[in-house]
Structures are given as structure tokens and as C-alpha cells.
Coordinates of C-alpha atoms in Angstrom, one line a residue:
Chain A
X1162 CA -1.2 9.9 -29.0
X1163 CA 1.6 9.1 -26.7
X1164 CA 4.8 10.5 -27.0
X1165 CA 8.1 9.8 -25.5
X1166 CA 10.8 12.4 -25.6
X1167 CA 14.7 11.3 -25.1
X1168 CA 13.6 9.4 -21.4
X1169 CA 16.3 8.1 -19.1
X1170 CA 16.5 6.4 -15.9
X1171 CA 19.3 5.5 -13.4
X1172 CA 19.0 3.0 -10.6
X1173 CA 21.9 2.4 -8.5
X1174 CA 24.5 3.8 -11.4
X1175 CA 23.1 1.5 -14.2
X1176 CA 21.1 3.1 -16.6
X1177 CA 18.1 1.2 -17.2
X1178 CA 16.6 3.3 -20.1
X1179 CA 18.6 5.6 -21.8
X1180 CA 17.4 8.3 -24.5
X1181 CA 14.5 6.4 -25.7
X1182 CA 12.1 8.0 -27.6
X1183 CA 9.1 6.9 -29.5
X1184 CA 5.4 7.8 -30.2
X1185 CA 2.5 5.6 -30.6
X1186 CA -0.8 6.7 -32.9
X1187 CA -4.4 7.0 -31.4
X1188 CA -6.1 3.5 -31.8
X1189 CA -3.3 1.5 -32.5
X1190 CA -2.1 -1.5 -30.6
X1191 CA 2.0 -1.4 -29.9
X1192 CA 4.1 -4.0 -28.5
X1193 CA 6.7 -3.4 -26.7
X1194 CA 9.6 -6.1 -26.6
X1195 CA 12.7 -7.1 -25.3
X1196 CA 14.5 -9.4 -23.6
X1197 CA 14.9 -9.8 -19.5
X1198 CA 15.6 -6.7 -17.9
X1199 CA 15.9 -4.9 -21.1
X1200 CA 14.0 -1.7 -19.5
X1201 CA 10.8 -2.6 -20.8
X1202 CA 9.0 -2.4 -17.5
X1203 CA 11.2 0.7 -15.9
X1204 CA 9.6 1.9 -19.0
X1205 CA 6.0 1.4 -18.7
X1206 CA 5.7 2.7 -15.1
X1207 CA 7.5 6.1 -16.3
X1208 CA 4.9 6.2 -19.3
X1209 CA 2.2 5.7 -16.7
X1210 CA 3.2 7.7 -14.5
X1211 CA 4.2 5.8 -11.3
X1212 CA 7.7 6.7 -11.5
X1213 CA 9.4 10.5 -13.2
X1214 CA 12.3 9.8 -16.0
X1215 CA 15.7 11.1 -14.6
X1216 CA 15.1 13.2 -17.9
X1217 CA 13.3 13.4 -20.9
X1218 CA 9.4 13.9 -21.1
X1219 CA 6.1 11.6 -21.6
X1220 CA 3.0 12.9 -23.0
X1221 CA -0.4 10.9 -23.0
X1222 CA -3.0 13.5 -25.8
X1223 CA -0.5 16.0 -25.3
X1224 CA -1.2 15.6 -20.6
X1225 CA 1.6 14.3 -18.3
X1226 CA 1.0 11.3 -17.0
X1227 CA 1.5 12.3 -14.0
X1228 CA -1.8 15.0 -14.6
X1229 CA -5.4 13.4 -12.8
X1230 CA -6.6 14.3 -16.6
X1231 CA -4.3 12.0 -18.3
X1232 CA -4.6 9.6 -15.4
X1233 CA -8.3 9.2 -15.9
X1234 CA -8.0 8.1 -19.4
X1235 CA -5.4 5.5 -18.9
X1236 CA -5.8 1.9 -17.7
X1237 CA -2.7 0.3 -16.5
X1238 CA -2.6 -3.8 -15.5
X1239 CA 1.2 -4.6 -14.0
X1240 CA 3.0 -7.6 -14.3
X1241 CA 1.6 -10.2 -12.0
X1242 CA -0.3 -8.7 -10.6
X1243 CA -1.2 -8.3 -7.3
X1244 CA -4.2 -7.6 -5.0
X1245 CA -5.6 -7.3 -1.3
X1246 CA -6.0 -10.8 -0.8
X1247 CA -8.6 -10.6 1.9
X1248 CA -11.2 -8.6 -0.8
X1249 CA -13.7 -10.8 -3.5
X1250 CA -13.1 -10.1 -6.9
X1251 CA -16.1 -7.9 -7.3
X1252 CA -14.6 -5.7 -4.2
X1253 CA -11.5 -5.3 -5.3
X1254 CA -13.0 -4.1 -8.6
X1255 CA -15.3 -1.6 -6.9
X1256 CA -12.8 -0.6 -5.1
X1257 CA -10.3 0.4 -7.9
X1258 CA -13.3 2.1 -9.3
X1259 CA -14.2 4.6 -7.0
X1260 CA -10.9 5.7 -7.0
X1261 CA -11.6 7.6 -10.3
X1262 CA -14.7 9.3 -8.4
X1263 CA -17.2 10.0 -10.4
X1264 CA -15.4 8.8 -13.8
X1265 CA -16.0 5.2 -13.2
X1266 CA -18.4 3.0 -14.2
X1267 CA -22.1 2.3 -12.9
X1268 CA -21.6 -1.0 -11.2
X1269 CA -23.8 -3.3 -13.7
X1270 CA -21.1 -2.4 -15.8
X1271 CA -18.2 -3.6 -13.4
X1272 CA -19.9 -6.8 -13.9
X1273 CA -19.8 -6.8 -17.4
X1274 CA -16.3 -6.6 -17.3
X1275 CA -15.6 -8.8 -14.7
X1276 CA -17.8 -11.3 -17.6
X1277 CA -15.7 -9.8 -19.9
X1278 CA -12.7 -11.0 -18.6
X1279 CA -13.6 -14.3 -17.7
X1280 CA -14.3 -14.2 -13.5
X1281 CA -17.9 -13.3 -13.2
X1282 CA -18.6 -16.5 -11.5
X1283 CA -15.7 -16.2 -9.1
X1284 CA -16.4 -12.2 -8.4
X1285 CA -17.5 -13.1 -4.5
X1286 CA -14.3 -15.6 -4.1
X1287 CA -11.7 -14.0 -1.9
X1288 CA -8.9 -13.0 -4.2
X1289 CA -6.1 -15.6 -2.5
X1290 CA -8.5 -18.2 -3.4
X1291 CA -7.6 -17.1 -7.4
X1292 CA -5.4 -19.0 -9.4
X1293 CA -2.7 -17.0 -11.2
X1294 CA -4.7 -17.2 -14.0
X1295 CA -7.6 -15.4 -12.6
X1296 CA -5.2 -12.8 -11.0
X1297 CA -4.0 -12.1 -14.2
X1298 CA -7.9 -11.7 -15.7
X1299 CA -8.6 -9.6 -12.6
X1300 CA -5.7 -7.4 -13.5
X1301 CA -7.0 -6.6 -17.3
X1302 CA -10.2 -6.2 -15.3
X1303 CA -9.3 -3.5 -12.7
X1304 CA -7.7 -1.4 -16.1
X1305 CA -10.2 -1.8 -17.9
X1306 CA -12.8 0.0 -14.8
X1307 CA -12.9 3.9 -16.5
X1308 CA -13.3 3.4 -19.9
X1309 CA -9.5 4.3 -20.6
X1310 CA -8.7 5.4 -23.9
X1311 CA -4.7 4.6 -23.2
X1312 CA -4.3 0.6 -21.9
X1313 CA -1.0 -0.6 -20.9
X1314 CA -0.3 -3.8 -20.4
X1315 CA 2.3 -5.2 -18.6
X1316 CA 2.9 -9.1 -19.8
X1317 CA -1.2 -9.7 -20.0
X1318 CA -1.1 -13.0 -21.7
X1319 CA 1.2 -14.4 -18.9
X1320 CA 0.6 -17.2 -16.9
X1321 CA -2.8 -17.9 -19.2
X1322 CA -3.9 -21.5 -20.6
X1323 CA -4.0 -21.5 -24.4
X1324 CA -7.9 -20.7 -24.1
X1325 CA -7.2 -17.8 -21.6
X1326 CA -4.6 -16.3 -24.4
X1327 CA -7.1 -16.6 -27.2
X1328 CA -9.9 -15.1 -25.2
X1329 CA -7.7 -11.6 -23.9
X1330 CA -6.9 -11.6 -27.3
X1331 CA -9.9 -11.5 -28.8
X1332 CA -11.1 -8.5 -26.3
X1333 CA -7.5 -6.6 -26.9
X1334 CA -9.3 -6.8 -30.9
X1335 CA -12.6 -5.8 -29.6
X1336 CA -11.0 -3.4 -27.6
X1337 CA -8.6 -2.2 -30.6
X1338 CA -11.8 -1.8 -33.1
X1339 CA -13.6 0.0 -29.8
X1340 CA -10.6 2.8 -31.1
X1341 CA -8.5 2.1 -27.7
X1342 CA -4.8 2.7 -28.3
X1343 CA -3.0 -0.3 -26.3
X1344 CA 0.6 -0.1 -25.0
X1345 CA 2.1 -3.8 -24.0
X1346 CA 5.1 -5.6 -23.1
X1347 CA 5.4 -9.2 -23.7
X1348 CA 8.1 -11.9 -24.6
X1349 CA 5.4 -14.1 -26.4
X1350 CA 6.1 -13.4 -29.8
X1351 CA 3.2 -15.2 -31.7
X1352 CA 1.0 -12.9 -29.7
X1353 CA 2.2 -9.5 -30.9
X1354 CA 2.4 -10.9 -34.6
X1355 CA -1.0 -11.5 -34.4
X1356 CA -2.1 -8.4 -32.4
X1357 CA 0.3 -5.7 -33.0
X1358 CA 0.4 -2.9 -35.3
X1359 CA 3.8 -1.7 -34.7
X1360 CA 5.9 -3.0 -32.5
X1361 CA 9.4 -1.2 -30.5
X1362 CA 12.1 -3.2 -29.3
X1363 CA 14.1 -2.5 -26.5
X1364 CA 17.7 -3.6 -25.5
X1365 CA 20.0 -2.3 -22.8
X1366 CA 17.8 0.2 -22.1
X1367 CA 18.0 1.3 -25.8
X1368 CA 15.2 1.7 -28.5
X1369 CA 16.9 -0.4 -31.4
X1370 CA 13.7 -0.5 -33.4
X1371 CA 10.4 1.0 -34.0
X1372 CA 8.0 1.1 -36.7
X1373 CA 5.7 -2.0 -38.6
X1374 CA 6.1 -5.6 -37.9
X1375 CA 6.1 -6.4 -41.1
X1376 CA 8.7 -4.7 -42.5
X1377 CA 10.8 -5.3 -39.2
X1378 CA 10.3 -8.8 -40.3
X1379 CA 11.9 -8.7 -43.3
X1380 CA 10.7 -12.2 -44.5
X1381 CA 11.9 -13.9 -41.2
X1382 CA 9.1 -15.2 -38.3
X1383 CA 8.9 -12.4 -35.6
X1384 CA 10.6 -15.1 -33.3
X1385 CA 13.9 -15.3 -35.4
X1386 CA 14.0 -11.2 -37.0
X1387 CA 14.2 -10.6 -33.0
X1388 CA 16.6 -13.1 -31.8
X1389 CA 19.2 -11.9 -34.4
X1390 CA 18.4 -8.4 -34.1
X1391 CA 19.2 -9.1 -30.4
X1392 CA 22.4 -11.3 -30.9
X1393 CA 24.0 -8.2 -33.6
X1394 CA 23.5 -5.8 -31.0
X1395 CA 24.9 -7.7 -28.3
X1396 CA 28.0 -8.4 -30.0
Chain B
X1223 CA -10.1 13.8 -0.2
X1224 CA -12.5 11.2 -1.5
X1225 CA -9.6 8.7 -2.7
X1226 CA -8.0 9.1 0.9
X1227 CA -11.5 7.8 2.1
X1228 CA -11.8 5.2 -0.5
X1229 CA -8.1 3.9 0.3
X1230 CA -8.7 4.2 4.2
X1231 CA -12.4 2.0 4.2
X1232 CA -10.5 -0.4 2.0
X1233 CA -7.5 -1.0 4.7
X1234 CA -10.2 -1.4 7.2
X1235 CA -11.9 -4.1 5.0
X1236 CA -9.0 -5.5 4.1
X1237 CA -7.5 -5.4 8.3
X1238 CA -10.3 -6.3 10.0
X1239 CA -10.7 -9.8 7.5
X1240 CA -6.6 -10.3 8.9
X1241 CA -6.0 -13.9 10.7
X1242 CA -3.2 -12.0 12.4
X1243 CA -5.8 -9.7 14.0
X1244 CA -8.3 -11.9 15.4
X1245 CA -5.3 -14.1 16.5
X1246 CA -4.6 -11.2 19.0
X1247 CA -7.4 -9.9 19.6
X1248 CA -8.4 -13.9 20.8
X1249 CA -6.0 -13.7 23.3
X1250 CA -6.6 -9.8 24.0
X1251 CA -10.4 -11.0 25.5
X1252 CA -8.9 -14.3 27.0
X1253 CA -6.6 -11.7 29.1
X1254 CA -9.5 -9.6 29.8
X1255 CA -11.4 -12.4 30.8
X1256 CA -8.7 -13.3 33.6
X1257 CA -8.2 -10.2 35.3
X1258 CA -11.5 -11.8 37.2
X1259 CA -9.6 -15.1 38.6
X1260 CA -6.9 -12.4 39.1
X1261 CA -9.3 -10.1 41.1
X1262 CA -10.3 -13.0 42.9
X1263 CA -6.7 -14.2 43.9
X1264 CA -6.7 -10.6 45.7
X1265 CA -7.1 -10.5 49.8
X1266 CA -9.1 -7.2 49.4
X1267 CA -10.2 -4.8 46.4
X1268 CA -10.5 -7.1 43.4
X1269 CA -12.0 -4.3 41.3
X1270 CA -8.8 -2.3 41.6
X1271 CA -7.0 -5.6 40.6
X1272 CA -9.4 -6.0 37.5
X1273 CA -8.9 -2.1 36.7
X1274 CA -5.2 -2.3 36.9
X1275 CA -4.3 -5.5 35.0
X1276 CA -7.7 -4.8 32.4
X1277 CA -6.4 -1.7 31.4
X1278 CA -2.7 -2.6 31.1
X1279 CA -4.3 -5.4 28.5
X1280 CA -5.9 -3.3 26.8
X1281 CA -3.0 -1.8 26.0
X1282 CA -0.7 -4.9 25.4
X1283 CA -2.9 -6.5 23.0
X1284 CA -3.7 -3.6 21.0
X1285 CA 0.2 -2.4 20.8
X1286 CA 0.9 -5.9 19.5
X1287 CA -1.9 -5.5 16.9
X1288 CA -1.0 -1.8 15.9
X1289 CA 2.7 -2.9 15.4
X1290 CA 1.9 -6.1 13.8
X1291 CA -0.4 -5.1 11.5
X1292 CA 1.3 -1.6 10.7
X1293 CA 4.7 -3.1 10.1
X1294 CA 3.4 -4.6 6.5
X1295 CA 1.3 -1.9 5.6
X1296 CA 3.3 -0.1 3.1
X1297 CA 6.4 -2.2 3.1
X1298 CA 3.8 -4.9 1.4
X1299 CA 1.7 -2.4 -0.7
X1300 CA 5.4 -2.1 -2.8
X1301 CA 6.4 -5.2 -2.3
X1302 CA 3.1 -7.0 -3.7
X1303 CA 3.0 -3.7 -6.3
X1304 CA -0.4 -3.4 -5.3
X1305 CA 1.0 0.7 -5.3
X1306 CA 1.4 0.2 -9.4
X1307 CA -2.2 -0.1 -9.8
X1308 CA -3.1 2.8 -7.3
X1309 CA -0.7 5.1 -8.8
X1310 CA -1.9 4.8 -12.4
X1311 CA -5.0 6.1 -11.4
X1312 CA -5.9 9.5 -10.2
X1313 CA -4.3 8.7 -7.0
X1314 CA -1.5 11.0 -5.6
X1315 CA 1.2 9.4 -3.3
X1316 CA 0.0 11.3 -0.4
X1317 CA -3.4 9.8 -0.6
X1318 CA -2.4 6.5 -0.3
X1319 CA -0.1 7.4 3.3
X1320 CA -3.0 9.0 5.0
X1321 CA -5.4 7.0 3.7
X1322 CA -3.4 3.5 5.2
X1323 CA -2.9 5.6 8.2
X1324 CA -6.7 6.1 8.7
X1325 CA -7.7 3.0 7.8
X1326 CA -5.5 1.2 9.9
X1327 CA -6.1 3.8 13.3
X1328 CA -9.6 3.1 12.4
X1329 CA -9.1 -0.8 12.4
X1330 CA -7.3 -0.8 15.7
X1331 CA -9.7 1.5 17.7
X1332 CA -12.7 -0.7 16.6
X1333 CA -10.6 -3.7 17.9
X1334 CA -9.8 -1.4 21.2
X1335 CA -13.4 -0.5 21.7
X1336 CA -14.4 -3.8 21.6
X1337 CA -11.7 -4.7 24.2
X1338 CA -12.8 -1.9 26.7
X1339 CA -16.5 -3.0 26.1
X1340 CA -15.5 -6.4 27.3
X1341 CA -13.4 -5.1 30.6
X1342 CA -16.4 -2.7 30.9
X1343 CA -18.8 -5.5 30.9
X1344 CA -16.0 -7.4 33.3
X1345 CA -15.9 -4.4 36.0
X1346 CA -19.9 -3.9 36.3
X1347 CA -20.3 -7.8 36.7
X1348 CA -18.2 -7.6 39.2
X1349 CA -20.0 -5.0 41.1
X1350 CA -17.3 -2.3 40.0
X1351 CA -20.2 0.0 38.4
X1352 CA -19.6 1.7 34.9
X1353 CA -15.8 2.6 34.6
X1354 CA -16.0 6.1 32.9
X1355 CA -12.8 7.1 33.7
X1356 CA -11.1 4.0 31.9
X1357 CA -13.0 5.6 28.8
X1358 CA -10.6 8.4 28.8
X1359 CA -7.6 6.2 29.4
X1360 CA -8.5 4.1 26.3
X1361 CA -8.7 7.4 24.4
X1362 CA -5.3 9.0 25.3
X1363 CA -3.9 5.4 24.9
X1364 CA -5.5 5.9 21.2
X1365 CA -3.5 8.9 20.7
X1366 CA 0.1 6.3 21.6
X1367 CA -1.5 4.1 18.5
X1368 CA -2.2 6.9 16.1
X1369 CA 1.5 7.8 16.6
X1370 CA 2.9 4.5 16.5
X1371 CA 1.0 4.0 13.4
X1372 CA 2.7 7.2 11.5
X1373 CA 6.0 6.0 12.8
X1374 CA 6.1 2.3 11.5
X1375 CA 4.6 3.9 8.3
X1376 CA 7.7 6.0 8.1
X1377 CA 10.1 3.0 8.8
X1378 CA 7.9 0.5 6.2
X1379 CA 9.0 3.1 3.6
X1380 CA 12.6 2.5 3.4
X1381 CA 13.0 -1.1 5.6
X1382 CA 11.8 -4.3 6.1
X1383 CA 8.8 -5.1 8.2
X1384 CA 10.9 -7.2 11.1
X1385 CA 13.1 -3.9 10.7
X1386 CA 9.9 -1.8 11.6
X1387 CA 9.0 -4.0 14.4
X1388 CA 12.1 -3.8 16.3
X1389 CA 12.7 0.1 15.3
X1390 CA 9.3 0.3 16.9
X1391 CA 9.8 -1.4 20.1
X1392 CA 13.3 0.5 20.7
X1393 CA 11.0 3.5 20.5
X1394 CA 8.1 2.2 23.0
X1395 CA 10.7 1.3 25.4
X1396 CA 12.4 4.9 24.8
X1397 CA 9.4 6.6 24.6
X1398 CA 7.8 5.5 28.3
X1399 CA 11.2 6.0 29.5
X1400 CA 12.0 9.5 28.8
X1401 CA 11.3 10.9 32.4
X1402 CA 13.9 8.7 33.9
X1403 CA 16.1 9.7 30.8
X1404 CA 15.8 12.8 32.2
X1405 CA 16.3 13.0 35.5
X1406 CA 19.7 10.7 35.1
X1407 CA 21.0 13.5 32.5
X1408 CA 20.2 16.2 35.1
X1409 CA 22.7 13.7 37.3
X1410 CA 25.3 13.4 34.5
X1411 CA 28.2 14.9 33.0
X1412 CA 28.2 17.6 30.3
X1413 CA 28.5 15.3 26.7
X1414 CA 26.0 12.9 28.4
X1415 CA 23.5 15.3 29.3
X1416 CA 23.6 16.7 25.8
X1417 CA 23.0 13.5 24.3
X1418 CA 20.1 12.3 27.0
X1419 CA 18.6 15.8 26.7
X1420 CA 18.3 15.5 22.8
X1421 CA 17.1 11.8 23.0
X1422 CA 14.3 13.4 25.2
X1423 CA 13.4 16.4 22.8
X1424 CA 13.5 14.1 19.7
X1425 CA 11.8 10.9 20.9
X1426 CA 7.5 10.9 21.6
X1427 CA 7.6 11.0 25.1
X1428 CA 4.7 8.4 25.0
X1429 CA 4.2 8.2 29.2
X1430 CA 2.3 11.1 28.2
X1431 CA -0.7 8.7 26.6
X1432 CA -0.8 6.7 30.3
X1433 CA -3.3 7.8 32.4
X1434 CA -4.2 3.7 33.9
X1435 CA -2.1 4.5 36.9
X1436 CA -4.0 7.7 37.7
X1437 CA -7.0 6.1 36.8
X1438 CA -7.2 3.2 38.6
X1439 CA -6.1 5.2 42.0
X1440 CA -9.1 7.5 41.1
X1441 CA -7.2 10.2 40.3
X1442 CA -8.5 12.4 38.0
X1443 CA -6.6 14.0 34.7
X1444 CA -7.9 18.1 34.3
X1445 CA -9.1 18.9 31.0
X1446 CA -6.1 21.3 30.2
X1447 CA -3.5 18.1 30.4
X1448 CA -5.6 16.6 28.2
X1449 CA -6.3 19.1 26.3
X1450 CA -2.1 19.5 25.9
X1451 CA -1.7 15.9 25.5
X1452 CA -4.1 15.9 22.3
X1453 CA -2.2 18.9 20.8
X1454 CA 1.0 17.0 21.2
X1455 CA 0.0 13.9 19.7
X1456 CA -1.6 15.5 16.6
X1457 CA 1.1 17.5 16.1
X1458 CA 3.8 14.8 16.5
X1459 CA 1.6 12.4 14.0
X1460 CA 0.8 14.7 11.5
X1461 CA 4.6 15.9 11.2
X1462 CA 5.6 11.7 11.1
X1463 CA 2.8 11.5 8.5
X1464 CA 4.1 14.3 6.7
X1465 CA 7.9 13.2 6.7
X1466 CA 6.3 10.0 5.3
X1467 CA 4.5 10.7 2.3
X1468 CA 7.8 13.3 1.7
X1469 CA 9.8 10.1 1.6
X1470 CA 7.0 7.8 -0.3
X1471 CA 6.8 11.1 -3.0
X1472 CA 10.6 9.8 -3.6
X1473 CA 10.5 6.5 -3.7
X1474 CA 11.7 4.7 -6.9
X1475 CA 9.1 1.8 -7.1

């Protein structure tokens, strides 16, 4: 389960996320949405770990992100991602795997998931030869290296062609009945309709909903429940 | 330890494949190469003349190619959030300074070596015989590049990479100047001296790394200056290392 106690987070006096809490169940998928500069990312990287919350508390099954345990159960792709540009595909992969030491995967299986994702064929391109596309395939790719049990996604359907969208959304499902519990931001709301379980929506900074799509819905499309649940709080 | 190793053979990969580098090191060899017509140009002695200018290219080109590659190091690690996908995995803040720093030192000493193999090659051709002595220059020159290195990773943390280059050159030019610095503050007045005298305490005094002049005259460097000279620069580049990874610990990224 992850769990997020009362976080907030200044940068240069503004306060980018302020007193959000929320929790998200073992093998459930959750989007997280908002609009530009809502907090959404500043979030994500404090759940993950990179960054500390000025206060408040994340837990990943009840370890601090921040914890090597917790760390090797969670896969994390960021928005557009980047890479070493001089490194194949298949390199870069290795490399992000033997960072876990001996928690990663046997290296027939870094292939698989290079497959997986898409880029087998280009795994000995150099990376700047990728299109954004393939960055962002080699970005689910690099999370996906230990096995995590926690994936976070940071805008993964980004920058994908239609057929790209389909096919990370078909392995977030597989993924999803594999009993992974997937954390991800994204402003593409027909995505997360079809994906999500629950869904929490950020604005300002502030968690202004959390719970089922569904009943956040109300009867509306996803696309218009949001927009006016924006506009009345920006009023 | 294992992730520092894994980070540093990945900035070797990933430094040694750099345009910028072989761009350098190109001309680096081309001015290697020269230092014959040079020698030739000479009335008497064109081994001393190859020596001199040899070695003082070695150590152009690879300051040009420790600062230019350093500068971007971690400045473009953030930047390019290439850090957000280190840092989700089990990969502490520390590991990824010192493991940059080693992979980079190791980058630059394999692009040294193969520069001091080439004015080797250049001074026994030349009938010059095996220059042993310009081994141990190129070594205590090493120690300058390890130290450089920590410093521009310190100044890639909280500025730009043009900021680091030009932060770093000051520091060159300060740092092979201290003894002067210090004999105009013995010279000086009383606030002047003060501020010379802590300039020369706080700055690397880097002439310490140049031994070319002593070894092209053939004079030789005892084993307890160098012996000083290695504690110095490891304890200098450890503390910059240190300061760095304190700093990179708070970073907001």
C-alpha cells in the first residue's frame, strides 16, 4: 500500500503541495491528475523518493521511500525521459539494472522487456538516434528492470502514436492483473477512464478529490466532471 | 560500493564515446606530434625541446578535456533528469558524486596515458631513450586533474556549466600562482597581506602538481615531496568531494 500523510513542499515561497494526503491499495492502478503545474510531479518525486516533503510522511508497504528496501520494490519512469545519449538501448538497460545488485533481472529477461516495450529491434541503436517515442518506451523499460511491485509513471502515454498508447496500455493491464500497484500522472483523460481504478486530482497543490472514477463522474465524461471540478475551484 | 562502480564504468562508457573528447585529444597528438619540427627548429638539444613543449601538451590538452568534459557532468545529469531515474533506485546521492568523479578521472587518465605513450614513442624515435622521469610528471599532473575534477563537480551543483568553466580557470590561474601571491604579500601592507595570505591557504596551490620543469632539466623530485604532494592532493579532493555530495544531499531536484 502507499500512503501519504499531510505532505507539503515549498519552492522559492510558493507552496507547490500543501497537506495532501491520500493512500493507494496493493494492486490497484491510480491516476493522478491535474492541470499544468498543479504539483502533480513535485509529488511523484517525493513519493519516490528523490526529493523529502518539507513535512508530512510517505510510506511504500509501510518503508520510506527513501529505505534501499522500499527502493528495490519500486519502478519509477519520469516525464520525458532522459538518457546517456552515447549508450544503446540494451546498455542503458543493463546499466539501470545492475544498479539494484543482485535484485535485477538475468539479462534474457532485460530483453524481454525491452520486447515488451516495443524496442527490441533498436536495443544496439545509440539512444540519440531514438525518437521520442522510443525514449519514452525505453523509459517504462528501465522501471520495469527489478520486478517492482510499486510503478510510477510519470506522463507514460506522452509523446506515443495511437498504436504506441494502445500497446503500454495493454502491458499497464497485464501488468495490473500481474497484481502491480501503478501510481501515474497524466493529462490524457480517455486513458485513465479506461485504465484507472481510482483516480486523485490535484489543484494548487491541493488534493480536491480521491476515490472511484465512477462515482467522481457522476454521469459526466471524465473530460467534462474534471474541467468543472477545476473551474469551481478556481473561482 | 558496487553502485559507485556501476555509475563510474558507465561515465567512462558514456565519456570516452564523447565527440568533444576525441576533438581534443585529435589535436592533443597533432601537438605532440610537433614538438619534432619544434625540436628540429632548435640550434642544439632537440630532445630537451621535445621534453619541454611534449610535456607542457600533455598538460594543455588534457586540462581542456578535464574541464570541458567535467563542467556538464552533474550540471547535465539534473538538467536531462537522468538523476530521477538513479535516485528511484537503490542509489544514494553520494554514490552518484564519487562515482562521476571516478569515472570521469578514469576517462581522462586513459586519454593522458595515451598522450604520454605517444610523446614517449616521439622522444625514443628521436634518440631521446625511454623518458621515465616524464612518467612521474604525468602522474603528479594526474593528481592537478583529480582535483580539478572535484572542484568543477562542486561548481556544476549549484551553476551553469560556462559558470564552471570560467570559475575553474580563475582557479588554475590562482592556483599555479600562489608562490608569487606570496612573496608580494610578504612585500605588502597589513590588510593586503591578510587577504593574499588567505587566498594562498584557501586556494590548491596546484604548482605543487608541476614537476616538467624539474624534469626536463634532469632534476630529480625525492620520494618524500612526493610522497607530501600525494597526501595533499587526496586530502584536498576528498574534502572537495565531500563538500559536494553535502551540497548534491540538499539539492531540490
Amino acid at each position: 500500500m502507499i500512503e501519504i500523510k499531510s505532505i507539503s513542499k515549498t519552492y522559492d515561497d510558493q507552496k507547490v503541495v500543501d497537506n495532501l494526503s491520500l493512500s493507494v491499495p496493493r494492486s490497484t492502478v491510480f491516476g493522478f491528475l491535474g492541470p499544468n503545474g498543479a504539483g502533480k510531479t513535485t509529488t511523484v518525486k517525493i513519493v519516490v523518493g528523490i526529493n523529502k516533503p518539507d513535512s508530512g510522511s510517505v510510506s511504500i508497504n509501510g518503508q520510506s521511500p527513501t529505505s534501499p528496501v522500499a527502493r528495490k520494490e519500486i519502478g519509477f519512469m519520469p516525464e520525458e525521459p532522459h538518457f546517456y545519449d552515447q549508450l544503446t538501448g540494451l546498455e542503458f538497460i543493463e546499466f539501470a539494472n545492475k544498479l539494484f545488485g543482485d535484485g535485477g533481472s538475468p539479462g534474457k529477461d532485460l530483453k524481454d522487456i525491452l520486447g515488451r516495450v516495443g524496442i527490441y529491434d533498436a536495443r544496439n541503436k545509440k539512444i540519440r538516434t531514438y525518437s521520442k517515442g522510443m525514449k519514452q518506451r525505453l523509459g517504462f523499460a528501465q522501471a520495469l528492470v527489478n520486478n517492482p511491485k510499486y510503478i510510477f509513471l510519470d506522463e507514460p502515454l506522452d509523446g506515443l502514436d495511437p498504436v504506441g498508447r494502445l500497446e503500454i496500455k495493454t502491458i499497464l493491464q497485464n501488468l495490473k492483473e500481474e497484481g502491480k500497484t501503478i501510481f501515474f500522472n497524466s493529462h490524457i483523460l480517455s486513458d485513465v477512464e479506461s485504465i484507472c481504478d481510482n483516480i486523485g486530482i490535484i489543484h494548487r497543490g491541493k488534493l480536491i478529490y480521491s476515490g472511484s472514477i465512477s462515482q467522481f463522474r457522476n454521469g459526466l465524461s471524465l473530460e467534462e466532471k474534471f474541467v468543472e471540478t477545476i473551474k469551481s475551484h478556481t473561482r | 560500493m558496487n553502485t559507485i562502480l556501476v555509475i563510474a564504468k558507465n561515465t567512462f562508457r558514456q565519456t570516452i564515446r564523447d565527440k568533444i573528447l576525441y576533438g581534443i585529444f585529435t589535436f592533443g597528438l597533432l601537438f605532440i606530434g610537433s614538438t619534432v619540427i619544434l625540436g628540429s627548429l632548435a640550434l642544439e638539444d632537440n630532445i630537451f625541446i621535445i621534453r619541454n613543449l611534449g610535456l607542457a601538451g600533455i598538460y594543455i590538452f588534457s586540462l581542456i578535456i578535464t574541464i570541458f568534459l567535467a563542467s556538464s557532468l552533474i550540471y547535465s545529469e539534473v538538467e536531462n533528469r537522468t538523476t530521477y531515474i538513479l535516485l528511484a533506485k537503490p542509489v544514494a546521492r553520494s554514490s552518484i558524486i564519487i562515482g562521476k568523479f571516478l569515472g570521469l578521472l578514469l576517462a581522462i587518465a586513459t586519454t593522458t596515458l595515451l598522450m604520454t605513450l605517444a610523446y614517449i614513442i616521439i622522444v625514443v624515435t628521436n634518440g631521446g631513450g625511454i623518458d621515465y622521469s616524464a612518467l612521474a610528471a604525468v602522474g603528479i599532473q594526474m593528481f592537478e586533474m583529480a582535483l580539478l575534477i572535484a572542484i568543477i563537480i562542486l561548481f556544476s551543483i549549484f551553476t551553469t556549466p560556462l559558470g564552471s568553466i570560467i570559475y575553474t580557470i580563475l582557479i588554475v590561474y590562482i592556483g599555479h600562482s600562489l608562490s608569487f601571491m606570496l612573496l608580494y604579500a610578504e612585500r605588502s601592507g597589513n590588510l593586503a597581506r591578510s587577504v593574499l595570505y588567505s587566498i594562498y591557504y584557501l586556494f590548491p596551490n596546484l604548482e605543487k602538481f608541476n614537476i616538467r620543469n624539474l624534469v626536463v632539466h634532469n632534476i630529480s623530485v625525492s620520494s618524500q615531496d612526493t610522497l607530501i604532494v600525494t597526501i595533499y592532493a587526496i586530502t584536498y579532493t576528498v574534502f572537495l568531494i565531500y563538500l559536494a555530495q553535502s551540497l548534491f544531499n540538499r539539492k531540490d531536484l
